[in-house]
């Protein structure tokens, strides 16, 4: 499988195609794809869904994807990685930790093809931001700070839509339980923020009651839920990323590759299907 690499922290391209000549491929960066006009099908990780004008997709790093074009399609590709969100000295803002946390949300919430924006109002704002970024990028002395500010706004809109989808999926649970689940997902690889006493402080619960509360509300222990969530990310990386087991294990905080594969086997059946019903 071909892996497309980019040495640029940020890039934006617009092109009209009648045929997708690139073979199915992966890349080492995030890619936001806006379909300005046209229609066809999007394929991601073996799943296929139709696309049409005004569709917006998010392609996480290493997911296998391609497009089948039925009607000539104008694509706007926005490529970005963590380096683009380094400290912005001009605006005195540091987005690096924010993007580090957001990286896992963007990588795990959207595992299927299809439009990622489900609100008409949000889509209108997203399209306006994309158009503004294209115009800014064409300026001979374009500002990275302006581009970065627009990207932060777009990613926050994406996050809101992913969170709304998450809440809809868990609408059978009370508000506090859903808030706890969201908190865990957003801080999935920050061990300090996932300690029982820290979660208790965030949600005004007794530290001695957190685990009991979580199991009562979800049917499984807090520790099991966190581990299963991490396993889902690890399994996806193993399946699609092309990274070595050692790299994935180090990235996701497992002791080593052997420990990671043992944990994955515990929670996945022979077909590789996740056994967690809460993710």
PDB file of C-alpha atoms in Angstrom:
ATOM      1  CA  UNK A   1       0.000   0.000   0.000  1.00  0.00           C
ATOM      2  CA  UNK A   2       1.425   3.376  -1.055  1.00  0.00           C
ATOM      3  CA  UNK A   3       1.922   5.887   1.777  1.00  0.00           C
ATOM      4  CA  UNK A   4       1.951   9.537   0.755  1.00  0.00           C
ATOM      5  CA  UNK A   5       4.260  11.669   2.880  1.00  0.00           C
ATOM      6  CA  UNK A   6       4.309  15.412   3.280  1.00  0.00           C
ATOM      7  CA  UNK A   7       7.156  17.470   4.700  1.00  0.00           C
ATOM      8  CA  UNK A   8       4.920  20.550   4.903  1.00  0.00           C
ATOM      9  CA  UNK A   9       3.004  21.173   8.171  1.00  0.00           C
ATOM     10  CA  UNK A  10       0.172  22.715   6.133  1.00  0.00           C
ATOM     11  CA  UNK A  11      -0.942  22.827   2.516  1.00  0.00           C
ATOM     12  CA  UNK A  12      -4.141  23.569   0.609  1.00  0.00           C
ATOM     13  CA  UNK A  13      -4.865  22.466  -2.959  1.00  0.00           C
ATOM     14  CA  UNK A  14      -7.832  22.751  -5.301  1.00  0.00           C
ATOM     15  CA  UNK A  15      -8.296  20.590  -8.385  1.00  0.00           C
ATOM     16  CA  UNK A  16     -11.080  19.396 -10.669  1.00  0.00           C
ATOM     17  CA  UNK A  17     -10.913  15.729 -11.686  1.00  0.00           C
ATOM     18  CA  UNK A  18     -12.903  13.538 -14.043  1.00  0.00           C
ATOM     19  CA  UNK A  19     -11.129  10.387 -12.878  1.00  0.00           C
ATOM     20  CA  UNK A  20      -9.348   9.422  -9.664  1.00  0.00           C
ATOM     21  CA  UNK A  21      -6.012   8.167 -10.995  1.00  0.00           C
ATOM     22  CA  UNK A  22      -4.277   7.869  -7.643  1.00  0.00           C
ATOM     23  CA  UNK A  23      -4.266   4.320  -6.375  1.00  0.00           C
ATOM     24  CA  UNK A  24      -5.801   3.702  -2.941  1.00  0.00           C
ATOM     25  CA  UNK A  25      -3.283   5.159  -0.527  1.00  0.00           C
ATOM     26  CA  UNK A  26      -2.574   6.352   2.983  1.00  0.00           C
ATOM     27  CA  UNK A  27      -0.751   9.431   4.169  1.00  0.00           C
ATOM     28  CA  UNK A  28       1.130  10.568   7.257  1.00  0.00           C
ATOM     29  CA  UNK A  29      -1.014  13.673   7.837  1.00  0.00           C
ATOM     30  CA  UNK A  30      -4.632  14.664   8.371  1.00  0.00           C
ATOM     31  CA  UNK A  31      -6.555  15.679   5.285  1.00  0.00           C
ATOM     32  CA  UNK A  32      -9.784  17.653   5.222  1.00  0.00           C
ATOM     33  CA  UNK A  33     -11.556  17.209   1.885  1.00  0.00           C
ATOM     34  CA  UNK A  34     -14.251  19.621   0.680  1.00  0.00           C
ATOM     35  CA  UNK A  35     -16.281  18.622  -2.388  1.00  0.00           C
ATOM     36  CA  UNK A  36     -17.122  21.928  -4.032  1.00  0.00           C
ATOM     37  CA  UNK A  37     -19.165  20.228  -6.763  1.00  0.00           C
ATOM     38  CA  UNK A  38     -19.538  16.832  -8.401  1.00  0.00           C
ATOM     39  CA  UNK A  39     -20.576  13.401  -7.194  1.00  0.00           C
ATOM     40  CA  UNK A  40     -19.336   9.845  -6.861  1.00  0.00           C
ATOM     41  CA  UNK A  41     -18.261   7.531  -4.036  1.00  0.00           C
ATOM     42  CA  UNK A  42     -15.751   7.803  -1.237  1.00  0.00           C
ATOM     43  CA  UNK A  43     -13.947   4.647  -0.085  1.00  0.00           C
ATOM     44  CA  UNK A  44     -12.261   4.560   3.312  1.00  0.00           C
ATOM     45  CA  UNK A  45     -10.894   1.407   4.920  1.00  0.00           C
ATOM     46  CA  UNK A  46     -12.954  -0.754   2.575  1.00  0.00           C
ATOM     47  CA  UNK A  47     -16.303   0.998   3.205  1.00  0.00           C
ATOM     48  CA  UNK A  48     -18.047   2.962   0.442  1.00  0.00           C
ATOM     49  CA  UNK A  49     -20.570   5.815   0.644  1.00  0.00           C
ATOM     50  CA  UNK A  50     -21.723   8.319  -1.999  1.00  0.00           C
ATOM     51  CA  UNK A  51     -20.569  11.922  -1.991  1.00  0.00           C
ATOM     52  CA  UNK A  52     -22.014  15.048  -3.604  1.00  0.00           C
ATOM     53  CA  UNK A  53     -21.354  18.792  -3.749  1.00  0.00           C
ATOM     54  CA  UNK A  54     -20.772  20.484  -0.353  1.00  0.00           C
ATOM     55  CA  UNK A  55     -19.677  17.225   1.323  1.00  0.00           C
ATOM     56  CA  UNK A  56     -16.849  17.520   3.849  1.00  0.00           C
ATOM     57  CA  UNK A  57     -14.674  14.564   4.859  1.00  0.00           C
ATOM     58  CA  UNK A  58     -11.902  14.118   7.392  1.00  0.00           C
ATOM     59  CA  UNK A  59      -9.229  11.554   6.534  1.00  0.00           C
ATOM     60  CA  UNK A  60      -7.079  10.651   9.570  1.00  0.00           C
ATOM     61  CA  UNK A  61      -3.443   9.622   9.065  1.00  0.00           C
ATOM     62  CA  UNK A  62      -2.886   6.126   7.663  1.00  0.00           C
ATOM     63  CA  UNK A  63      -6.523   5.382   6.779  1.00  0.00           C
ATOM     64  CA  UNK A  64      -6.730   3.775   3.322  1.00  0.00           C
ATOM     65  CA  UNK A  65      -8.882   5.856   1.002  1.00  0.00           C
ATOM     66  CA  UNK A  66      -9.786   6.696  -2.575  1.00  0.00           C
ATOM     67  CA  UNK A  67     -12.630   8.262  -4.604  1.00  0.00           C
ATOM     68  CA  UNK A  68     -14.729   6.909  -7.457  1.00  0.00           C
ATOM     69  CA  UNK A  69     -15.788   9.884  -9.603  1.00  0.00           C
ATOM     70  CA  UNK A  70     -19.126   9.729 -11.444  1.00  0.00           C
ATOM     71  CA  UNK A  71     -19.476  13.419 -12.315  1.00  0.00           C
ATOM     72  CA  UNK A  72     -16.459  15.785 -12.688  1.00  0.00           C
ATOM     73  CA  UNK A  73     -15.564  16.794  -9.153  1.00  0.00           C
ATOM     74  CA  UNK A  74     -13.832  19.860  -7.741  1.00  0.00           C
ATOM     75  CA  UNK A  75     -11.887  18.907  -4.612  1.00  0.00           C
ATOM     76  CA  UNK A  76     -10.319  21.198  -2.037  1.00  0.00           C
ATOM     77  CA  UNK A  77      -7.662  19.299  -0.057  1.00  0.00           C
ATOM     78  CA  UNK A  78      -6.418  20.760   3.227  1.00  0.00           C
ATOM     79  CA  UNK A  79      -3.439  18.827   4.612  1.00  0.00           C
ATOM     80  CA  UNK A  80      -2.098  19.439   8.104  1.00  0.00           C
ATOM     81  CA  UNK A  81      -0.166  17.804  10.924  1.00  0.00           C
ATOM     82  CA  UNK A  82       0.863  18.536  14.504  1.00  0.00           C
ATOM     83  CA  UNK A  83       3.772  20.773  13.463  1.00  0.00           C
ATOM     84  CA  UNK A  84       1.304  23.336  12.138  1.00  0.00           C
ATOM     85  CA  UNK A  85      -0.022  23.812  15.679  1.00  0.00           C
ATOM     86  CA  UNK A  86       3.249  24.753  17.318  1.00  0.00           C
ATOM     87  CA  UNK A  87       3.458  27.903  19.412  1.00  0.00           C
ATOM     88  CA  UNK A  88       2.300  30.934  17.427  1.00  0.00           C
ATOM     89  CA  UNK A  89       4.613  33.692  18.638  1.00  0.00           C
ATOM     90  CA  UNK A  90       2.775  36.343  16.676  1.00  0.00           C
ATOM     91  CA  UNK A  91      -0.519  35.742  18.496  1.00  0.00           C
ATOM     92  CA  UNK A  92       1.109  34.471  21.729  1.00  0.00           C
ATOM     93  CA  UNK A  93      -0.990  31.281  21.456  1.00  0.00           C
ATOM     94  CA  UNK A  94       0.273  27.716  21.905  1.00  0.00           C
ATOM     95  CA  UNK A  95      -2.039  25.128  20.345  1.00  0.00           C
ATOM     96  CA  UNK A  96       0.366  22.171  20.584  1.00  0.00           C
ATOM     97  CA  UNK A  97      -1.169  20.468  23.646  1.00  0.00           C
ATOM     98  CA  UNK A  98      -4.685  21.232  22.418  1.00  0.00           C
ATOM     99  CA  UNK A  99      -3.960  19.526  19.117  1.00  0.00           C
ATOM    100  CA  UNK A 100      -2.204  16.619  20.840  1.00  0.00           C
ATOM    101  CA  UNK A 101      -5.411  15.873  22.766  1.00  0.00           C
ATOM    102  CA  UNK A 102      -7.596  16.532  19.747  1.00  0.00           C
ATOM    103  CA  UNK A 103      -5.497  14.197  17.591  1.00  0.00           C
ATOM    104  CA  UNK A 104      -6.958  11.114  19.244  1.00  0.00           C
ATOM    105  CA  UNK A 105     -10.508  12.400  18.948  1.00  0.00           C
ATOM    106  CA  UNK A 106     -10.078  13.113  15.241  1.00  0.00           C
ATOM    107  CA  UNK A 107      -8.439   9.735  14.724  1.00  0.00           C
ATOM    108  CA  UNK A 108     -10.993   7.615  16.564  1.00  0.00           C
ATOM    109  CA  UNK A 109     -14.409   9.293  16.330  1.00  0.00           C
ATOM    110  CA  UNK A 110     -14.573   9.086  12.545  1.00  0.00           C
ATOM    111  CA  UNK A 111     -13.785   5.527  11.442  1.00  0.00           C
ATOM    112  CA  UNK A 112     -16.350   5.326   8.640  1.00  0.00           C
ATOM    113  CA  UNK A 113     -16.803   7.222   5.363  1.00  0.00           C
ATOM    114  CA  UNK A 114     -19.300  10.009   4.892  1.00  0.00           C
ATOM    115  CA  UNK A 115     -19.869  13.673   5.545  1.00  0.00           C
ATOM    116  CA  UNK A 116     -18.557  14.673   8.984  1.00  0.00           C
ATOM    117  CA  UNK A 117     -20.702  17.817   9.366  1.00  0.00           C
ATOM    118  CA  UNK A 118     -24.330  17.155  10.290  1.00  0.00           C
ATOM    119  CA  UNK A 119     -25.505  20.686  10.998  1.00  0.00           C
ATOM    120  CA  UNK A 120     -26.471  23.039   8.142  1.00  0.00           C
ATOM    121  CA  UNK A 121     -25.293  26.034  10.160  1.00  0.00           C
ATOM    122  CA  UNK A 122     -21.936  24.416  10.933  1.00  0.00           C
ATOM    123  CA  UNK A 123     -21.484  23.426   7.293  1.00  0.00           C
ATOM    124  CA  UNK A 124     -22.083  27.009   6.152  1.00  0.00           C
ATOM    125  CA  UNK A 125     -19.418  28.247   8.590  1.00  0.00           C
ATOM    126  CA  UNK A 126     -16.987  25.503   7.526  1.00  0.00           C
ATOM    127  CA  UNK A 127     -17.378  26.366   3.830  1.00  0.00           C
ATOM    128  CA  UNK A 128     -16.881  30.069   4.588  1.00  0.00           C
ATOM    129  CA  UNK A 129     -13.674  29.268   6.507  1.00  0.00           C
ATOM    130  CA  UNK A 130     -12.382  27.015   3.714  1.00  0.00           C
ATOM    131  CA  UNK A 131     -13.030  29.735   1.111  1.00  0.00           C
ATOM    132  CA  UNK A 132     -11.299  32.320   3.297  1.00  0.00           C
ATOM    133  CA  UNK A 133      -8.285  30.065   3.713  1.00  0.00           C
ATOM    134  CA  UNK A 134      -7.992  29.561  -0.038  1.00  0.00           C
ATOM    135  CA  UNK A 135      -8.003  33.320  -0.593  1.00  0.00           C
ATOM    136  CA  UNK A 136      -5.470  33.928   2.183  1.00  0.00           C
ATOM    137  CA  UNK A 137      -3.147  31.192   0.902  1.00  0.00           C
ATOM    138  CA  UNK A 138      -3.100  32.878  -2.524  1.00  0.00           C
ATOM    139  CA  UNK A 139      -1.732  36.097  -1.037  1.00  0.00           C
ATOM    140  CA  UNK A 140       2.002  36.559  -1.821  1.00  0.00           C
ATOM    141  CA  UNK A 141       2.601  37.434   1.841  1.00  0.00           C
ATOM    142  CA  UNK A 142      -0.011  35.111   3.360  1.00  0.00           C
ATOM    143  CA  UNK A 143      -0.194  34.866   7.143  1.00  0.00           C
ATOM    144  CA  UNK A 144       0.278  31.497   8.861  1.00  0.00           C
ATOM    145  CA  UNK A 145      -1.396  32.955  11.934  1.00  0.00           C
ATOM    146  CA  UNK A 146      -4.582  33.678   9.960  1.00  0.00           C
ATOM    147  CA  UNK A 147      -4.531  30.184   8.428  1.00  0.00           C
ATOM    148  CA  UNK A 148      -3.924  28.601  11.834  1.00  0.00           C
ATOM    149  CA  UNK A 149      -6.739  30.580  13.456  1.00  0.00           C
ATOM    150  CA  UNK A 150      -9.149  29.402  10.760  1.00  0.00           C
ATOM    151  CA  UNK A 151      -7.958  25.810  11.189  1.00  0.00           C
ATOM    152  CA  UNK A 152      -8.515  25.962  14.938  1.00  0.00           C
ATOM    153  CA  UNK A 153     -12.071  27.225  14.305  1.00  0.00           C
ATOM    154  CA  UNK A 154     -12.733  24.420  11.787  1.00  0.00           C
ATOM    155  CA  UNK A 155     -11.368  21.711  14.056  1.00  0.00           C
ATOM    156  CA  UNK A 156     -13.521  22.959  16.929  1.00  0.00           C
ATOM    157  CA  UNK A 157     -16.567  22.708  14.661  1.00  0.00           C
ATOM    158  CA  UNK A 158     -15.533  19.173  13.691  1.00  0.00           C
ATOM    159  CA  UNK A 159     -15.109  18.287  17.352  1.00  0.00           C
ATOM    160  CA  UNK A 160     -18.582  19.622  18.152  1.00  0.00           C
ATOM    161  CA  UNK A 161     -20.108  17.468  15.413  1.00  0.00           C
ATOM    162  CA  UNK A 162     -18.223  14.364  16.579  1.00  0.00           C
ATOM    163  CA  UNK A 163     -19.316  15.046  20.149  1.00  0.00           C
ATOM    164  CA  UNK A 164     -22.952  15.475  19.076  1.00  0.00           C
ATOM    165  CA  UNK A 165     -22.766  12.129  17.271  1.00  0.00           C
ATOM    166  CA  UNK A 166     -21.260  10.594  20.412  1.00  0.00           C
ATOM    167  CA  UNK A 167     -24.048  12.014  22.569  1.00  0.00           C
ATOM    168  CA  UNK A 168     -26.687  10.744  20.155  1.00  0.00           C
ATOM    169  CA  UNK A 169     -25.162   7.278  20.319  1.00  0.00           C
ATOM    170  CA  UNK A 170     -25.320   7.383  24.125  1.00  0.00           C
ATOM    171  CA  UNK A 171     -28.655   9.173  24.490  1.00  0.00           C
ATOM    172  CA  UNK A 172     -29.943   6.353  26.692  1.00  0.00           C
ATOM    173  CA  UNK A 173     -27.539   7.479  29.435  1.00  0.00           C
ATOM    174  CA  UNK A 174     -27.917  10.432  31.796  1.00  0.00           C
ATOM    175  CA  UNK A 175     -26.056  13.671  31.148  1.00  0.00           C
ATOM    176  CA  UNK A 176     -23.345  13.156  33.763  1.00  0.00           C
ATOM    177  CA  UNK A 177     -22.514   9.653  32.502  1.00  0.00           C
ATOM    178  CA  UNK A 178     -22.203  10.941  28.943  1.00  0.00           C
ATOM    179  CA  UNK A 179     -19.980  13.779  30.194  1.00  0.00           C
ATOM    180  CA  UNK A 180     -17.719  11.280  31.965  1.00  0.00           C
ATOM    181  CA  UNK A 181     -17.489   9.125  28.827  1.00  0.00           C
ATOM    182  CA  UNK A 182     -16.595  12.173  26.724  1.00  0.00           C
ATOM    183  CA  UNK A 183     -14.008  13.277  29.269  1.00  0.00           C
ATOM    184  CA  UNK A 184     -12.339   9.866  29.136  1.00  0.00           C
ATOM    185  CA  UNK A 185     -12.275   9.829  25.331  1.00  0.00           C
ATOM    186  CA  UNK A 186     -10.739  13.304  25.132  1.00  0.00           C
ATOM    187  CA  UNK A 187      -8.062  12.472  27.738  1.00  0.00           C
ATOM    188  CA  UNK A 188      -7.601   8.857  26.691  1.00  0.00           C
ATOM    189  CA  UNK A 189      -3.787   8.903  26.767  1.00  0.00           C
ATOM    190  CA  UNK A 190      -3.258  11.232  29.716  1.00  0.00           C
ATOM    191  CA  UNK A 191      -2.882   8.878  32.678  1.00  0.00           C
ATOM    192  CA  UNK A 192      -2.890  11.683  35.236  1.00  0.00           C
ATOM    193  CA  UNK A 193      -6.297  12.962  34.099  1.00  0.00           C
ATOM    194  CA  UNK A 194      -7.779   9.449  34.172  1.00  0.00           C
ATOM    195  CA  UNK A 195      -7.002   8.759  37.814  1.00  0.00           C
ATOM    196  CA  UNK A 196     -10.151   8.057  39.843  1.00  0.00           C
ATOM    197  CA  UNK A 197      -9.575  10.981  42.222  1.00  0.00           C
ATOM    198  CA  UNK A 198      -9.057  13.415  39.315  1.00  0.00           C
ATOM    199  CA  UNK A 199     -12.251  12.251  37.582  1.00  0.00           C
ATOM    200  CA  UNK A 200     -14.040  12.532  40.920  1.00  0.00           C
ATOM    201  CA  UNK A 201     -12.900  16.146  41.251  1.00  0.00           C
ATOM    202  CA  UNK A 202     -14.036  16.970  37.701  1.00  0.00           C
ATOM    203  CA  UNK A 203     -17.556  15.640  38.297  1.00  0.00           C
ATOM    204  CA  UNK A 204     -18.083  16.278  42.015  1.00  0.00           C
ATOM    205  CA  UNK A 205     -18.071  12.592  42.915  1.00  0.00           C
ATOM    206  CA  UNK A 206     -16.520  10.853  45.889  1.00  0.00           C
ATOM    207  CA  UNK A 207     -13.117   9.365  44.926  1.00  0.00           C
ATOM    208  CA  UNK A 208     -14.161   6.121  46.618  1.00  0.00           C
ATOM    209  CA  UNK A 209     -17.399   6.038  44.612  1.00  0.00           C
ATOM    210  CA  UNK A 210     -16.128   6.758  41.075  1.00  0.00           C
ATOM    211  CA  UNK A 211     -15.463   3.161  40.038  1.00  0.00           C
ATOM    212  CA  UNK A 212     -18.713   1.919  41.554  1.00  0.00           C
ATOM    213  CA  UNK A 213     -20.656   4.772  39.908  1.00  0.00           C
ATOM    214  CA  UNK A 214     -19.092   4.083  36.510  1.00  0.00           C
ATOM    215  CA  UNK A 215     -19.829   0.352  36.623  1.00  0.00           C
ATOM    216  CA  UNK A 216     -23.391   0.983  37.756  1.00  0.00           C
ATOM    217  CA  UNK A 217     -23.991   3.359  34.841  1.00  0.00           C
ATOM    218  CA  UNK A 218     -22.139   1.506  32.068  1.00  0.00           C
ATOM    219  CA  UNK A 219     -21.987  -2.119  33.141  1.00  0.00           C
ATOM    220  CA  UNK A 220     -18.191  -2.315  33.193  1.00  0.00           C
ATOM    221  CA  UNK A 221     -15.392  -1.019  35.362  1.00  0.00           C
ATOM    222  CA  UNK A 222     -13.659   2.291  34.730  1.00  0.00           C
ATOM    223  CA  UNK A 223     -10.331   0.507  34.207  1.00  0.00           C
ATOM    224  CA  UNK A 224     -11.840  -1.901  31.647  1.00  0.00           C
ATOM    225  CA  UNK A 225     -13.500   0.901  29.701  1.00  0.00           C
ATOM    226  CA  UNK A 226     -10.284   2.927  29.449  1.00  0.00           C
ATOM    227  CA  UNK A 227      -8.297  -0.134  28.393  1.00  0.00           C
ATOM    228  CA  UNK A 228     -10.862  -1.110  25.744  1.00  0.00           C
ATOM    229  CA  UNK A 229     -10.856   2.427  24.374  1.00  0.00           C
ATOM    230  CA  UNK A 230      -7.075   2.350  24.042  1.00  0.00           C
ATOM    231  CA  UNK A 231      -7.234  -1.089  22.467  1.00  0.00           C
ATOM    232  CA  UNK A 232      -9.603   0.228  19.788  1.00  0.00           C
ATOM    233  CA  UNK A 233      -7.043   2.860  18.814  1.00  0.00           C
ATOM    234  CA  UNK A 234      -4.210   0.321  18.866  1.00  0.00           C
ATOM    235  CA  UNK A 235      -6.167  -2.164  16.745  1.00  0.00           C
ATOM    236  CA  UNK A 236      -6.947   0.509  14.174  1.00  0.00           C
ATOM    237  CA  UNK A 237      -3.291   1.575  14.007  1.00  0.00           C
ATOM    238  CA  UNK A 238      -2.188  -2.040  13.558  1.00  0.00           C
ATOM    239  CA  UNK A 239      -4.727  -2.584  10.808  1.00  0.00           C
ATOM    240  CA  UNK A 240      -4.217   0.585   8.799  1.00  0.00           C
ATOM    241  CA  UNK A 241      -1.133   2.570   9.793  1.00  0.00           C
ATOM    242  CA  UNK A 242       1.834   0.602   8.489  1.00  0.00           C
ATOM    243  CA  UNK A 243       3.636   1.469  11.752  1.00  0.00           C
ATOM    244  CA  UNK A 244       5.559  -1.247  13.564  1.00  0.00           C
ATOM    245  CA  UNK A 245       4.075  -2.847  16.688  1.00  0.00           C
ATOM    246  CA  UNK A 246       6.896  -1.291  18.693  1.00  0.00           C
ATOM    247  CA  UNK A 247       6.084   2.198  17.397  1.00  0.00           C
ATOM    248  CA  UNK A 248       2.364   1.818  18.105  1.00  0.00           C
ATOM    249  CA  UNK A 249       2.936   0.426  21.598  1.00  0.00           C
ATOM    250  CA  UNK A 250       5.285   3.298  22.472  1.00  0.00           C
ATOM    251  CA  UNK A 251       2.911   5.878  20.985  1.00  0.00           C
ATOM    252  CA  UNK A 252      -0.086   4.604  22.961  1.00  0.00           C
ATOM    253  CA  UNK A 253       1.589   4.020  26.302  1.00  0.00           C
ATOM    254  CA  UNK A 254       1.699   0.219  26.433  1.00  0.00           C
ATOM    255  CA  UNK A 255       4.647  -1.419  28.216  1.00  0.00           C
ATOM    256  CA  UNK A 256       5.894  -2.990  24.978  1.00  0.00           C
ATOM    257  CA  UNK A 257       4.625  -4.603  21.761  1.00  0.00           C
ATOM    258  CA  UNK A 258       4.112  -7.982  23.436  1.00  0.00           C
ATOM    259  CA  UNK A 259       1.968  -6.441  26.182  1.00  0.00           C
ATOM    260  CA  UNK A 260      -0.099  -4.547  23.625  1.00  0.00           C
ATOM    261  CA  UNK A 261      -0.829  -7.598  21.461  1.00  0.00           C
ATOM    262  CA  UNK A 262      -1.831  -9.657  24.521  1.00  0.00           C
ATOM    263  CA  UNK A 263      -4.275  -6.951  25.615  1.00  0.00           C
ATOM    264  CA  UNK A 264      -5.705  -6.653  22.090  1.00  0.00           C
ATOM    265  CA  UNK A 265      -6.277 -10.416  21.880  1.00  0.00           C
ATOM    266  CA  UNK A 266      -8.157 -10.240  25.164  1.00  0.00           C
ATOM    267  CA  UNK A 267     -10.674  -7.717  23.840  1.00  0.00           C
ATOM    268  CA  UNK A 268     -11.014  -8.658  20.177  1.00  0.00           C
ATOM    269  CA  UNK A 269     -12.482 -11.809  18.707  1.00  0.00           C
ATOM    270  CA  UNK A 270     -10.807 -13.813  15.939  1.00  0.00           C
ATOM    271  CA  UNK A 271     -12.431 -11.622  13.287  1.00  0.00           C
ATOM    272  CA  UNK A 272     -10.876  -8.509  14.802  1.00  0.00           C
ATOM    273  CA  UNK A 273     -14.211  -7.117  15.971  1.00  0.00           C
ATOM    274  CA  UNK A 274     -14.242  -4.913  19.042  1.00  0.00           C
ATOM    275  CA  UNK A 275     -16.143  -6.350  21.988  1.00  0.00           C
ATOM    276  CA  UNK A 276     -16.813  -2.955  23.546  1.00  0.00           C
ATOM    277  CA  UNK A 277     -20.340  -1.608  23.174  1.00  0.00           C
ATOM    278  CA  UNK A 278     -19.647   1.858  24.561  1.00  0.00           C
ATOM    279  CA  UNK A 279     -17.121   3.244  22.060  1.00  0.00           C
TER     280      UNK A 279
END
